[in-house]
XYZ file of C-alpha atoms in Angstrom:
145
model
C 16.504 34.733 29.879
C 17.429 35.749 33.489
C 19.627 34.918 35.522
C 18.973 37.443 38.741
C 17.616 40.124 38.341
C 15.117 42.721 40.442
C 11.297 44.393 39.094
C 9.530 47.237 41.158
C 5.555 47.132 40.295
C 3.687 49.320 42.495
C -0.037 50.916 41.619
C 1.467 54.019 43.489
C 5.097 54.496 41.792
C 4.748 56.077 38.565
C 7.097 54.165 37.077
C 7.979 50.203 37.177
C 11.087 48.957 36.779
C 13.348 45.486 36.117
C 16.974 46.319 36.853
C 19.237 43.244 36.063
C 21.829 41.989 38.219
C 23.238 39.059 35.995
C 22.579 36.686 32.651
C 19.766 39.117 29.993
C 15.958 40.117 30.164
C 13.746 41.493 27.640
C 11.883 43.443 29.029
C 8.258 43.999 25.653
C 6.251 46.947 27.330
C 3.111 48.835 25.463
C 4.031 52.148 23.481
C 2.863 54.232 21.429
C 4.519 52.781 18.461
C 2.756 51.647 15.264
C 2.369 48.357 16.283
C 1.860 49.102 20.966
C 4.774 47.052 21.217
C 9.090 47.434 21.745
C 10.874 45.750 23.445
C 14.554 46.284 25.073
C 17.424 44.102 25.688
C 18.877 44.350 29.562
C 23.002 43.956 30.162
C 23.491 43.832 33.594
C 24.366 46.775 35.002
C 21.685 47.911 33.590
C 17.430 49.620 34.863
C 15.043 49.614 32.697
C 11.724 52.492 34.027
C 8.721 52.695 32.225
C 5.648 54.886 32.807
C 3.163 54.116 31.787
C 1.591 57.194 31.121
C 3.693 58.133 28.705
C 3.843 54.776 27.205
C 8.482 55.646 27.372
C 11.258 53.566 28.433
C 14.274 54.666 30.446
C 17.380 52.625 29.995
C 20.191 53.292 32.706
C 23.693 51.874 34.546
C 23.032 51.721 37.859
C 24.587 50.677 41.456
C 22.457 47.189 41.253
C 23.143 46.391 45.170
C 20.844 49.185 45.298
C 18.402 47.838 44.206
C 18.705 43.545 45.196
C 20.287 44.491 48.351
C 16.810 43.768 50.463
C 16.538 40.488 49.737
C 19.410 40.393 51.722
C 18.465 41.674 55.287
C 19.782 45.323 54.569
C 18.724 48.916 52.177
C 21.968 50.714 51.035
C 21.186 54.478 49.726
C 23.477 57.449 47.777
C 21.714 60.338 48.487
C 18.098 59.193 48.624
C 15.334 61.416 50.146
C 14.729 60.447 53.556
C 10.382 60.599 52.291
C 11.214 58.165 49.105
C 13.906 55.684 51.754
C 10.657 56.708 54.358
C 7.766 54.857 51.355
C 10.284 51.487 50.699
C 10.272 50.933 54.375
C 6.809 51.260 54.584
C 6.620 48.733 52.365
C 9.433 46.588 53.058
C 7.657 46.862 57.470
C 3.940 47.248 56.216
C 3.494 50.305 58.558
C 2.864 53.507 57.623
C 5.285 56.172 58.668
C 4.866 59.817 58.318
C 6.909 62.487 58.147
C 5.232 65.677 59.867
C 8.196 68.155 58.372
C 8.782 69.059 54.721
C 11.851 69.653 54.759
C 12.894 66.358 57.223
C 11.347 65.232 54.623
C 13.808 66.399 51.198
C 17.124 65.672 53.133
C 18.610 63.058 51.673
C 20.904 59.859 54.026
C 23.050 58.034 52.625
C 24.510 54.606 54.177
C 23.544 50.445 54.910
C 19.554 49.855 57.361
C 20.224 46.418 58.980
C 16.374 45.101 57.377
C 17.222 42.259 60.460
C 16.053 45.037 63.696
C 12.387 46.960 64.095
C 11.492 48.851 61.846
C 11.125 51.703 64.694
C 15.328 51.203 65.914
C 16.147 50.781 61.285
C 14.268 54.826 61.431
C 15.992 55.970 65.290
C 19.490 54.781 64.092
C 18.851 56.648 60.174
C 17.576 59.457 61.985
C 20.074 60.380 64.966
C 20.609 63.160 65.890
C 17.970 64.586 62.598
C 14.558 63.473 63.814
C 13.018 61.650 66.886
C 10.867 58.570 65.471
C 6.890 58.525 68.022
C 5.031 55.435 67.328
C 1.325 55.836 67.464
C -1.855 54.228 66.843
C 0.509 51.865 64.224
C 2.082 54.757 62.355
C 5.532 55.795 63.282
C 5.824 59.222 63.289
C 9.385 60.917 62.143
C 9.611 64.529 63.629
C 12.406 66.968 63.278
C 14.267 67.770 66.523
């Protein structure tokens, strides 16, 4: 039913999500209802987030490009916490990223990140005048300036 969509489902995330860019998708999921299953039909521009602990699904309208741009070699972020961005970059590049400061982790970032560049370059550009990036034992450390 769907033509272009993105699914994000990782063991270490609280929720799994689907974002529909074009076409139509139907999600079936375990629920708290009598039948034990529910379904949602999505339209383009929607995101559905499923929480397996609560068995609830939340639908919302989103900027689709922010969720599918990775396939074209870049990430788009709008006021996203650096710790969340580091988590995505860690997965994308398969590298550990450690933020050595809680305040820095909560700081937000908006912009485009070119994923054709190495992880250390992307993090350095993103943190210009905010933090330094140091590599130690195959781990990238972000340290506030």
